[in-house]
Coordinates of C-alpha atoms and ligand atoms in Angstrom, one line a residue:
M1 CA 63.1 -29.1 -25.0
N2 CA 61.5 -26.2 -26.9
I3 CA 57.8 -26.6 -26.3
M4 CA 57.3 -24.7 -29.5
N5 CA 59.1 -27.3 -31.7
V6 CA 58.0 -30.7 -32.3
D7 CA 60.4 -33.8 -31.5
Y8 CA 60.4 -36.0 -34.5
S9 CA 63.1 -38.1 -33.2
T10 CA 60.8 -40.5 -31.4
K11 CA 58.5 -42.8 -33.2
I12 CA 55.6 -40.6 -32.0
P13 CA 56.4 -36.8 -32.7
N14 CA 55.5 -34.9 -29.8
N15 CA 56.2 -31.6 -27.7
V16 CA 55.3 -33.3 -24.6
N17 CA 58.8 -34.8 -23.7
L18 CA 57.7 -38.2 -24.4
S19 CA 61.3 -39.6 -24.5
E20 CA 61.4 -38.7 -20.9
D21 CA 57.9 -40.1 -20.0
R22 CA 58.6 -43.8 -20.6
Q23 CA 55.5 -45.1 -19.1
V24 CA 53.3 -43.1 -21.3
L25 CA 55.5 -43.5 -24.5
K26 CA 55.1 -47.3 -24.0
A27 CA 51.4 -47.1 -23.7
L28 CA 51.1 -45.0 -26.7
E29 CA 53.5 -47.3 -28.7
G30 CA 51.5 -50.3 -27.6
W31 CA 48.4 -48.6 -28.9
H32 CA 50.1 -47.6 -32.2
P33 CA 49.8 -50.9 -34.1
G34 CA 46.1 -50.9 -33.3
Y35 CA 45.7 -47.4 -34.7
I36 CA 47.5 -48.4 -38.1
D37 CA 45.3 -51.5 -38.4
W38 CA 42.4 -49.2 -38.0
W39 CA 43.6 -46.6 -40.3
N40 CA 44.1 -49.4 -43.0
D41 CA 40.7 -51.0 -42.3
M42 CA 38.6 -47.8 -41.9
G43 CA 40.7 -44.8 -43.3
P44 CA 40.4 -43.8 -47.1
D45 CA 39.5 -46.5 -49.3
G46 CA 42.3 -46.6 -51.7
F47 CA 45.1 -44.2 -52.3
Q48 CA 47.3 -45.3 -49.4
Q49 CA 50.3 -45.8 -51.8
S50 CA 49.7 -42.5 -53.4
L51 CA 51.8 -39.3 -52.6
V52 CA 49.6 -36.7 -51.2
Y53 CA 50.6 -33.1 -50.7
L54 CA 49.9 -32.6 -47.0
R55 CA 50.8 -30.3 -44.3
T56 CA 52.2 -31.6 -41.1
A57 CA 52.7 -29.7 -37.9
Y58 CA 56.3 -29.0 -37.0
S59 CA 55.6 -26.4 -34.4
V60 CA 53.0 -25.1 -32.4
D61 CA 53.8 -21.5 -32.9
P62 CA 50.7 -19.8 -34.6
R63 CA 53.0 -17.7 -36.7
G64 CA 54.2 -20.7 -38.4
W65 CA 53.6 -24.3 -37.6
A66 CA 52.9 -26.5 -40.8
K67 CA 55.3 -27.7 -43.4
F68 CA 53.8 -29.1 -46.5
D69 CA 55.2 -31.9 -48.5
Y70 CA 54.2 -35.2 -50.5
V71 CA 53.6 -37.9 -47.9
K72 CA 52.0 -41.4 -48.1
M73 CA 49.0 -41.3 -45.8
P74 CA 50.0 -44.3 -43.8
D75 CA 53.4 -42.8 -43.4
Y76 CA 52.1 -39.5 -42.0
R77 CA 53.6 -38.5 -38.5
W78 CA 50.6 -38.3 -36.3
G79 CA 51.9 -36.6 -33.1
I80 CA 50.9 -35.3 -29.7
L81 CA 51.1 -31.5 -29.8
L82 CA 50.0 -29.1 -26.9
A83 CA 49.8 -25.4 -27.2
P84 CA 52.4 -23.8 -24.9
Q85 CA 51.6 -23.6 -21.3
E86 CA 50.4 -20.2 -20.2
E87 CA 52.2 -19.1 -17.0
N88 CA 50.0 -18.7 -14.0
R89 CA 46.7 -19.7 -15.8
V90 CA 43.8 -19.8 -13.5
I91 CA 40.5 -21.6 -13.8
P92 CA 38.3 -19.2 -15.8
F93 CA 34.8 -20.2 -14.6
G94 CA 32.8 -22.2 -12.3
E95 CA 33.0 -22.9 -8.5
N96 CA 36.8 -23.0 -8.6
Y97 CA 37.0 -19.6 -10.4
G98 CA 40.5 -17.9 -9.9
K99 CA 42.1 -20.8 -8.6
P100 CA 45.3 -22.3 -10.2
A101 CA 44.4 -24.6 -13.2
W102 CA 44.9 -28.2 -12.7
Q103 CA 48.1 -30.0 -14.1
E104 CA 46.7 -33.1 -12.9
V105 CA 43.0 -34.7 -12.9
P106 CA 41.1 -33.3 -10.0
G107 CA 39.9 -36.5 -8.5
E108 CA 36.2 -35.4 -7.7
H109 CA 35.8 -34.5 -11.5
R110 CA 37.5 -37.5 -12.8
A111 CA 34.7 -39.2 -14.4
T112 CA 33.1 -36.2 -15.8
L113 CA 36.4 -35.2 -17.5
R114 CA 37.1 -38.7 -18.8
R115 CA 33.5 -38.9 -20.3
L116 CA 34.1 -35.5 -22.2
I117 CA 37.5 -36.6 -23.4
V118 CA 36.1 -40.0 -24.6
I119 CA 33.1 -38.3 -26.5
Q120 CA 35.4 -35.8 -28.2
G121 CA 37.9 -38.7 -29.1
D122 CA 35.1 -40.7 -30.6
T123 CA 34.0 -38.2 -33.0
E124 CA 37.4 -38.0 -34.7
P125 CA 37.7 -41.6 -36.1
A126 CA 34.1 -41.8 -36.8
S127 CA 34.4 -38.9 -39.3
V128 CA 37.2 -40.6 -41.1
E129 CA 35.1 -43.7 -41.2
Q130 CA 32.2 -41.7 -42.7
Q131 CA 34.3 -40.2 -45.4
R132 CA 36.3 -43.4 -46.3
H133 CA 34.7 -44.0 -49.6
L134 CA 34.9 -40.4 -51.0
G135 CA 38.3 -40.7 -52.6
K136 CA 36.9 -42.8 -55.3
T137 CA 34.5 -40.0 -56.4
A138 CA 36.7 -36.8 -55.9
P139 CA 35.9 -33.9 -58.2
S140 CA 39.5 -33.0 -58.6
L141 CA 43.1 -33.7 -57.2
Y142 CA 42.8 -30.5 -55.3
D143 CA 39.7 -31.6 -53.5
L144 CA 41.2 -35.3 -53.1
R145 CA 44.1 -33.7 -51.2
N146 CA 41.7 -31.6 -49.0
L147 CA 39.7 -34.7 -48.0
F148 CA 42.9 -36.5 -47.1
Q149 CA 44.2 -33.6 -45.1
V150 CA 41.0 -33.4 -43.1
N151 CA 41.2 -37.3 -42.6
V152 CA 44.9 -37.3 -41.2
E153 CA 44.2 -34.5 -39.1
E154 CA 41.1 -35.9 -37.5
G155 CA 43.4 -39.1 -37.0
R156 CA 45.8 -36.7 -35.2
H157 CA 43.1 -35.4 -32.9
L158 CA 42.3 -39.1 -32.0
W159 CA 45.8 -39.3 -30.8
A160 CA 45.5 -36.0 -29.1
M161 CA 42.6 -37.4 -26.9
V162 CA 44.3 -40.9 -26.5
Y163 CA 47.3 -39.0 -25.1
L164 CA 45.1 -37.6 -22.4
L165 CA 43.4 -40.7 -21.7
Q166 CA 46.7 -42.8 -21.3
K167 CA 48.7 -40.1 -19.5
Y168 CA 46.1 -39.0 -17.0
F169 CA 43.6 -41.8 -16.6
G170 CA 45.8 -44.9 -15.9
R171 CA 44.4 -48.2 -16.5
D172 CA 40.8 -47.1 -17.3
G173 CA 42.2 -44.5 -19.7
R174 CA 44.0 -47.2 -21.6
E175 CA 40.8 -49.1 -21.9
E176 CA 38.8 -46.3 -23.2
A177 CA 41.6 -45.5 -25.9
D178 CA 41.2 -49.3 -27.0
E179 CA 37.5 -48.8 -27.4
L180 CA 37.8 -45.7 -29.3
L181 CA 39.4 -48.2 -32.0
R182 CA 36.8 -50.8 -31.7
R183 CA 33.5 -48.7 -32.3
R184 CA 32.7 -48.2 -35.8
S185 CA 30.3 -45.3 -37.5
G186 CA 26.9 -46.6 -38.3
D187 CA 27.6 -50.1 -36.9
A188 CA 24.5 -51.7 -35.3
D189 CA 26.2 -53.3 -32.4
S190 CA 29.0 -51.0 -31.6
P191 CA 28.2 -47.5 -33.2
R192 CA 29.8 -44.2 -32.5
M193 CA 28.6 -42.3 -29.6
L194 CA 26.9 -39.3 -31.0
G195 CA 24.1 -39.5 -33.5
A196 CA 25.5 -37.3 -36.4
F197 CA 28.8 -39.5 -36.4
N198 CA 26.6 -42.6 -37.4
E199 CA 25.1 -41.0 -40.5
A200 CA 26.4 -41.7 -44.2
T201 CA 28.4 -39.0 -45.9
P202 CA 27.4 -40.7 -49.3
D203 CA 28.6 -37.8 -51.6
W204 CA 30.7 -34.6 -52.0
L205 CA 28.1 -32.1 -51.4
S206 CA 27.4 -34.1 -48.0
F207 CA 31.2 -33.9 -47.2
F208 CA 31.2 -30.3 -47.8
M209 CA 28.0 -29.7 -45.5
F210 CA 29.6 -32.0 -43.1
T211 CA 32.8 -29.9 -42.6
Y212 CA 30.9 -26.8 -42.7
F213 CA 28.3 -27.7 -40.2
T214 CA 29.5 -30.7 -38.3
D215 CA 33.0 -29.6 -38.0
R216 CA 31.8 -26.2 -36.8
D217 CA 30.2 -28.0 -33.8
G218 CA 33.6 -29.4 -33.4
K219 CA 35.0 -25.9 -33.3
M220 CA 32.5 -24.7 -30.7
Q221 CA 32.9 -27.7 -28.4
L222 CA 36.8 -27.3 -28.7
H223 CA 36.6 -23.8 -27.8
S224 CA 34.6 -24.6 -24.7
L225 CA 37.0 -27.4 -23.8
A226 CA 39.9 -25.0 -24.3
Q227 CA 38.6 -22.9 -21.5
S228 CA 38.9 -26.1 -19.2
G229 CA 40.5 -25.7 -15.9
F230 CA 42.2 -29.0 -16.6
D231 CA 45.2 -27.2 -18.3
P232 CA 46.4 -30.3 -20.5
L233 CA 42.9 -30.7 -22.2
S234 CA 42.8 -26.8 -22.7
R235 CA 46.2 -26.7 -24.4
T236 CA 45.6 -29.8 -26.6
C237 CA 42.2 -28.2 -27.8
R238 CA 43.8 -24.9 -28.4
F239 CA 46.1 -26.4 -30.8
M240 CA 43.5 -28.6 -32.4
L241 CA 41.6 -25.6 -33.3
T242 CA 44.4 -24.3 -35.6
E243 CA 43.9 -27.5 -37.8
E244 CA 40.3 -27.2 -37.4
A245 CA 40.1 -23.9 -39.3
H246 CA 41.1 -25.5 -42.6
H247 CA 38.4 -28.2 -42.3
M248 CA 35.7 -25.6 -42.1
F249 CA 37.3 -23.5 -45.0
V250 CA 37.0 -26.9 -47.1
G251 CA 33.3 -27.0 -46.5
E252 CA 32.7 -23.4 -46.7
T253 CA 34.6 -22.8 -50.1
G254 CA 33.3 -26.4 -51.3
I255 CA 29.7 -25.2 -51.0
S256 CA 30.6 -21.9 -52.5
R257 CA 32.1 -23.5 -55.6
V258 CA 29.0 -25.8 -56.0
I259 CA 26.6 -22.8 -56.0
Q260 CA 29.0 -20.8 -58.2
R261 CA 29.0 -23.5 -60.9
T262 CA 25.3 -24.0 -60.8
C263 CA 24.6 -20.3 -61.2
E264 CA 27.2 -20.0 -64.0
A265 CA 25.6 -23.1 -65.8
M266 CA 22.0 -21.7 -65.4
K267 CA 23.0 -18.3 -66.7
A268 CA 24.7 -19.8 -69.6
A269 CA 21.6 -21.9 -70.5
G270 CA 19.2 -19.0 -70.1
I271 CA 17.3 -20.5 -67.2
S272 CA 15.7 -17.9 -65.1
D273 CA 13.8 -19.9 -62.5
P274 CA 16.5 -21.7 -60.1
A275 CA 13.4 -24.0 -59.0
D276 CA 13.2 -25.5 -62.3
I277 CA 14.8 -28.5 -61.1
A278 CA 14.7 -30.6 -64.0
K279 CA 16.2 -28.1 -66.4
V280 CA 19.1 -27.5 -64.1
R281 CA 19.7 -31.1 -63.5
A282 CA 20.0 -31.6 -67.1
L283 CA 23.0 -29.1 -67.3
G284 CA 24.9 -31.6 -65.0
V285 CA 24.7 -29.3 -61.9
I286 CA 23.1 -29.5 -58.5
D287 CA 20.0 -27.3 -58.3
L288 CA 19.8 -24.7 -55.6
P289 CA 16.6 -26.4 -53.9
T290 CA 18.6 -29.6 -53.4
I291 CA 21.4 -27.8 -51.9
Q292 CA 18.9 -26.3 -49.5
K293 CA 17.8 -29.7 -48.5
K294 CA 21.3 -31.1 -47.8
L295 CA 21.9 -28.1 -45.9
N296 CA 18.6 -28.6 -43.7
L297 CA 19.9 -32.3 -43.1
H298 CA 23.3 -31.4 -42.1
Y299 CA 22.5 -28.3 -39.9
S300 CA 19.7 -30.2 -38.0
L301 CA 22.0 -33.2 -37.5
S302 CA 24.6 -31.0 -36.1
L303 CA 22.2 -28.9 -33.7
D304 CA 21.7 -32.3 -32.2
L305 CA 25.4 -32.5 -31.2
F306 CA 24.9 -29.8 -28.8
G307 CA 22.7 -32.0 -26.5
S308 CA 19.6 -31.0 -24.7
E309 CA 18.7 -27.2 -24.3
V310 CA 18.6 -27.7 -20.5
S311 CA 21.3 -30.0 -19.2
T312 CA 22.3 -30.8 -15.7
N313 CA 25.6 -32.6 -17.3
A314 CA 26.4 -29.2 -18.8
A315 CA 25.8 -27.2 -15.6
N316 CA 27.9 -29.8 -13.7
A317 CA 30.8 -29.6 -16.3
F318 CA 30.7 -25.7 -15.9
N319 CA 30.4 -25.6 -12.2
A320 CA 33.3 -28.1 -11.8
G321 CA 35.5 -26.0 -14.1
I322 CA 35.8 -28.4 -16.8
K323 CA 33.9 -27.1 -19.8
G324 CA 33.3 -23.4 -20.4
R325 CA 31.4 -21.2 -22.7
Y326 CA 32.6 -19.9 -26.0
H327 CA 35.1 -17.1 -25.5
E328 CA 34.6 -17.5 -21.8
T329 CA 37.5 -15.2 -20.9
Q330 CA 36.1 -12.4 -23.1
I331 CA 32.5 -12.6 -21.5
N332 CA 31.8 -9.8 -18.9
D333 CA 30.1 -11.3 -16.2
D334 CA 30.7 -13.4 -13.0
H335 CA 31.7 -16.6 -14.7
R336 CA 29.9 -18.6 -12.1
L337 CA 26.3 -17.9 -13.3
Q338 CA 24.7 -18.7 -10.0
N339 CA 21.9 -16.1 -10.3
S340 CA 21.7 -15.3 -14.0
T341 CA 19.2 -16.8 -16.5
Y342 CA 19.3 -17.3 -20.5
P343 CA 16.3 -17.5 -22.7
V344 CA 15.6 -21.0 -24.0
L345 CA 13.5 -22.0 -26.9
K346 CA 10.9 -24.5 -25.6
L347 CA 7.7 -26.1 -26.4
V348 CA 4.8 -24.4 -24.4
N349 CA 1.3 -25.6 -24.8
G350 CA 2.2 -26.5 -28.2
E351 CA 4.0 -23.4 -29.2
I352 CA 7.6 -22.5 -29.6
K353 CA 8.5 -20.0 -27.0
R354 CA 11.4 -18.4 -25.4
V355 CA 11.5 -19.1 -21.6
D356 CA 14.1 -17.8 -19.2
E357 CA 16.0 -20.8 -17.7
P358 CA 18.8 -20.6 -15.2
A359 CA 21.9 -19.7 -17.2
L360 CA 23.8 -22.8 -15.7
T361 CA 21.5 -25.3 -17.0
A362 CA 21.2 -23.4 -20.3
L363 CA 24.6 -23.7 -21.4
N364 CA 24.1 -26.3 -24.3
M365 CA 21.5 -23.7 -25.7
R366 CA 23.8 -20.8 -25.3
L367 CA 26.6 -22.6 -27.2
R368 CA 24.1 -23.7 -29.8
D369 CA 23.1 -20.1 -30.3
D370 CA 26.8 -19.0 -30.7
Y371 CA 27.1 -21.9 -33.3
T372 CA 24.0 -20.6 -35.2
Q373 CA 25.6 -17.2 -35.1
D374 CA 28.9 -18.5 -36.7
C375 CA 26.8 -20.7 -39.4
V376 CA 25.1 -17.8 -40.9
K377 CA 28.4 -16.1 -42.0
G378 CA 28.8 -18.9 -44.7
L379 CA 25.0 -18.3 -45.6
L380 CA 25.7 -14.7 -46.4
R381 CA 28.6 -15.5 -48.7
W382 CA 26.7 -18.3 -50.5
N383 CA 23.7 -16.1 -51.1
K384 CA 25.8 -13.3 -52.4
I385 CA 27.0 -15.6 -55.0
V386 CA 23.4 -16.2 -56.1
S387 CA 22.4 -12.7 -55.9
T388 CA 25.4 -11.5 -57.9
A389 CA 24.4 -14.2 -60.6
G390 CA 21.1 -12.3 -60.7
Y391 CA 19.0 -15.1 -59.2
D392 CA 16.1 -14.7 -56.7
F393 CA 16.9 -17.5 -54.4
E394 CA 18.0 -17.4 -50.7
L395 CA 19.5 -20.3 -48.8
A396 CA 18.4 -20.2 -45.1
L397 CA 19.1 -22.0 -42.0
P398 CA 16.0 -24.1 -41.0
N399 CA 14.4 -23.4 -37.8
V400 CA 15.9 -25.3 -34.6
A401 CA 12.6 -27.3 -34.2
F402 CA 13.1 -28.9 -37.7
H403 CA 14.0 -32.6 -37.8
R404 CA 15.5 -32.9 -34.3
E405 CA 16.4 -36.2 -32.4
I406 CA 17.8 -34.6 -29.2
G407 CA 16.3 -32.1 -26.9
E408 CA 13.2 -29.9 -26.6
F409 CA 11.9 -30.7 -30.2
K410 CA 12.6 -34.3 -30.4
D411 CA 9.0 -35.6 -30.3
V412 CA 7.4 -33.0 -32.6
H413 CA 7.5 -32.2 -36.3
A414 CA 8.0 -28.8 -37.7
T415 CA 8.6 -27.1 -40.9
P416 CA 11.8 -25.4 -41.9
D417 CA 10.1 -22.3 -40.9
G418 CA 9.3 -23.6 -37.4
M419 CA 5.5 -24.4 -38.0
L420 CA 4.4 -27.3 -36.0
I421 CA 2.7 -30.0 -38.0
D422 CA 1.3 -33.5 -37.5
D423 CA 2.9 -36.8 -38.4
A424 CA 0.8 -37.2 -41.5
T425 CA 1.8 -33.9 -42.9
W426 CA 5.4 -34.5 -42.1
N427 CA 5.4 -37.7 -43.8
K428 CA 3.7 -36.1 -46.9
R429 CA 6.1 -33.2 -47.0
K430 CA 9.4 -34.3 -45.6
G431 CA 10.8 -35.2 -49.1
D432 CA 10.4 -31.3 -50.0
W433 CA 12.8 -30.5 -47.0
L434 CA 15.1 -33.3 -46.8
P435 CA 17.0 -35.0 -49.5
S436 CA 14.9 -37.8 -51.0
V437 CA 16.2 -41.1 -52.6
D438 CA 15.7 -39.4 -55.9
D439 CA 17.9 -36.5 -54.9
G440 CA 20.7 -38.9 -53.6
D441 CA 20.5 -40.7 -56.9
F442 CA 20.8 -37.6 -59.0
I443 CA 23.8 -36.4 -56.9
G444 CA 25.3 -39.7 -57.0
S445 CA 25.1 -39.8 -60.7
L446 CA 27.3 -36.8 -60.8
M447 CA 30.0 -38.3 -58.6
T448 CA 32.5 -39.6 -61.2
P449 CA 36.2 -39.0 -60.4
V450 CA 38.2 -36.4 -62.1
T451 CA 42.0 -37.1 -61.8
E452 CA 43.6 -35.2 -64.6
I453 CA 45.7 -32.4 -63.1
G454 CA 44.0 -29.1 -63.1
S455 CA 40.6 -30.5 -64.1
Y456 CA 37.3 -30.2 -62.2
A457 CA 34.0 -32.1 -62.3
T458 CA 31.3 -30.3 -64.1
W459 CA 29.3 -29.6 -60.9
I460 CA 31.9 -27.7 -59.1
S461 CA 34.1 -24.6 -60.0
P462 CA 37.7 -24.6 -59.5
P463 CA 39.0 -22.9 -56.3
K464 CA 40.0 -19.3 -56.2
V465 CA 43.7 -20.1 -54.8
G466 CA 45.5 -23.3 -54.6
I467 CA 46.7 -24.9 -51.3
D468 CA 50.2 -23.5 -50.0
N469 CA 49.8 -21.0 -52.8
K470 CA 50.3 -23.8 -55.5
P471 CA 48.7 -23.1 -59.2
G472 CA 45.7 -24.6 -60.2
D473 CA 47.3 -27.3 -62.2
F474 CA 49.6 -28.6 -59.3
E475 CA 49.5 -32.3 -59.0
Y476 CA 48.2 -32.5 -55.3
V477 CA 47.8 -36.3 -55.3
K478 CA 50.1 -38.6 -57.2
I479 CA 48.0 -41.4 -57.7
E480 CA 49.4 -44.9 -57.3
T481 CA 46.9 -47.7 -57.3
Ligands
BYC1 N1 23.7 -38.1 -29.8 O1 22.5 -33.5 -21.0 P1 22.5 -33.8 -22.3 C1 34.0 -32.7 -33.4 C2 23.3 -37.9 -24.7 S1 32.3 -32.7 -32.9 C3 23.7 -39.1 -28.7 O2 21.2 -33.5 -23.2 P2 25.2 -33.0 -22.5 C4 34.0 -33.3 -34.8 C5 24.4 -37.5 -23.7 O3 25.8 -38.2 -24.1 C6 32.5 -32.4 -31.2 N2 23.6 -39.0 -27.6 O4 23.6 -33.3 -23.0 C7 33.3 -32.8 -35.8 C8 23.8 -38.0 -22.3 O5 24.0 -39.4 -22.4 P3 24.4 -40.0 -20.8 C9 32.6 -33.4 -30.3 C10 23.7 -37.8 -27.2 O6 25.7 -34.2 -21.7 C11 33.7 -33.2 -37.1 C12 22.5 -37.7 -22.6 O7 22.1 -37.7 -24.2 N3 33.0 -32.9 -29.0 O8 34.8 -32.4 -32.7 O9 25.2 -31.5 -21.8 C13 34.6 -34.1 -37.4 C14 21.8 -36.5 -22.1 O10 22.7 -35.6 -22.2 C15 23.6 -36.7 -28.1 C16 32.0 -32.9 -28.0 O11 30.7 -33.2 -28.1 C17 23.7 -36.9 -29.4 N4 23.8 -35.9 -30.4 O12 26.0 -32.6 -23.8 C18 35.3 -34.6 -36.5 C19 32.4 -32.3 -26.6 N5 23.7 -35.5 -27.3 O13 25.8 -39.5 -20.5 C20 35.2 -34.2 -35.1 C21 32.2 -33.3 -25.4 C22 23.4 -35.8 -26.0 O14 23.2 -39.5 -20.0 N6 30.8 -33.6 -25.3 N7 23.6 -37.3 -25.9 O15 24.6 -41.5 -21.2 C23 29.9 -33.0 -24.5 O16 30.2 -31.8 -24.3 C24 28.7 -33.3 -24.3 O17 28.8 -34.7 -24.0 C25 27.6 -33.1 -25.4 C26 26.1 -33.5 -24.9 C27 27.5 -31.6 -25.9 C28 27.8 -34.0 -26.5

């Protein structure tokens, strides 16, 4: 078969020749009904009979890989898609640097590899669970369609990890695949594995923040796993990244549109002080200080997803050749990191200081730094909208010590500017920095659905361009209740 094109003749679309891999096909077909049950129970609430204008991958050729059409979500063809195999690929880092990439699981690294695949797999259904109620309050059909596109693709990313588990990890891989359908975001007894994936996504501003900040952690982690010496994981992640770009686009443009609308409304009403929250809210738009609080929350939750700044897990995975660095092959060094150091932010005698640590154990910190640099790009665009509107207000990323549950700063409190403060000050001030119940109630009050074709809620601007070059008044979702 042609690896570029996806075989749609089997129940599970794929470009991995499943029709000749009976055992894996059987395992996946056995898992399929449980997945559909999970989708019906935990996927989007409502709209399952609606026709949604979705893209589906038909190829893994970066020059053209997706087709758009109306699909009912339960009929979406979730498939197994791997980027084409690179001939003579070698392990690009670690102790096995330069040796041929593994096509089978290396026995001595089996447990590490399985753990990383399970963690990656766990986040995908978690995000769908977190977002399941949002369809009911979508600000437009365009946004509703984007939500569902993100959801079905996160579902496909779960399939991607399940394929790796079932094909390469035998019985325990199959058990892990079943567990991925059993855990639930936010569940007291059986939560999802990583912190941010057990938080609520109560409104659309949270959804945009999540797709901007948390999906971007996904991007960084997938890039690192795409470097893996275990070639099937590398190829899987490479294709996932193609889809992931749209998710972050939804976040970045979503936040841009919220800010745009707020600035327009403030200008039209002659408001000169963006911090005059009551006046701004009276216009039915979200004030900039509240947007900053939501940003503080989602950025800090997402920083926790990088693990501890100094981590032997990360060092072991790198040494083993299993998880590399962002853009590993473009870095100009020995790719072994036996003798180099990396500056890590640490608490030293009650102060935040940069301390040189062995580069091998500082890999989480390095990836987190790469992530922060990537996050800044959106802030520049958002701040441009504010300054172009003539307002003196700048959104900023909070300090990495702010509101942390994992790593070096988990036991201290810090302001968004990075000043360490005591418990009492934190408790008194945290409502100034993180969304309060009142903020949540106000945003919640704006979340009324808009389902007329080409219309948008009061608190968000229309997008500059439509999906698949469709016009603004395109019926992105044909709602059937
Ligand atoms: N919450 O050495 P440590 C995505 C645990 S998002 C809870 O500090 P390590 C997506 C850790 O498991 C990307 N527990 O960190 C986005 C370990 O536990 P054990 C998902 C945490 O291992 C949006 C212990 O603390 N993919 O794709 O170097 C929508 C010590 O760990 C957390 C991945 O994350 C936490 N935040 O790094 C949809 C890639 N952090 O084993 C999808 C795979 C740490 O001692 N995962 N712990 O019981 C990894 O590479 C690593 O496991 C981590 C942690 C980066 C997560």
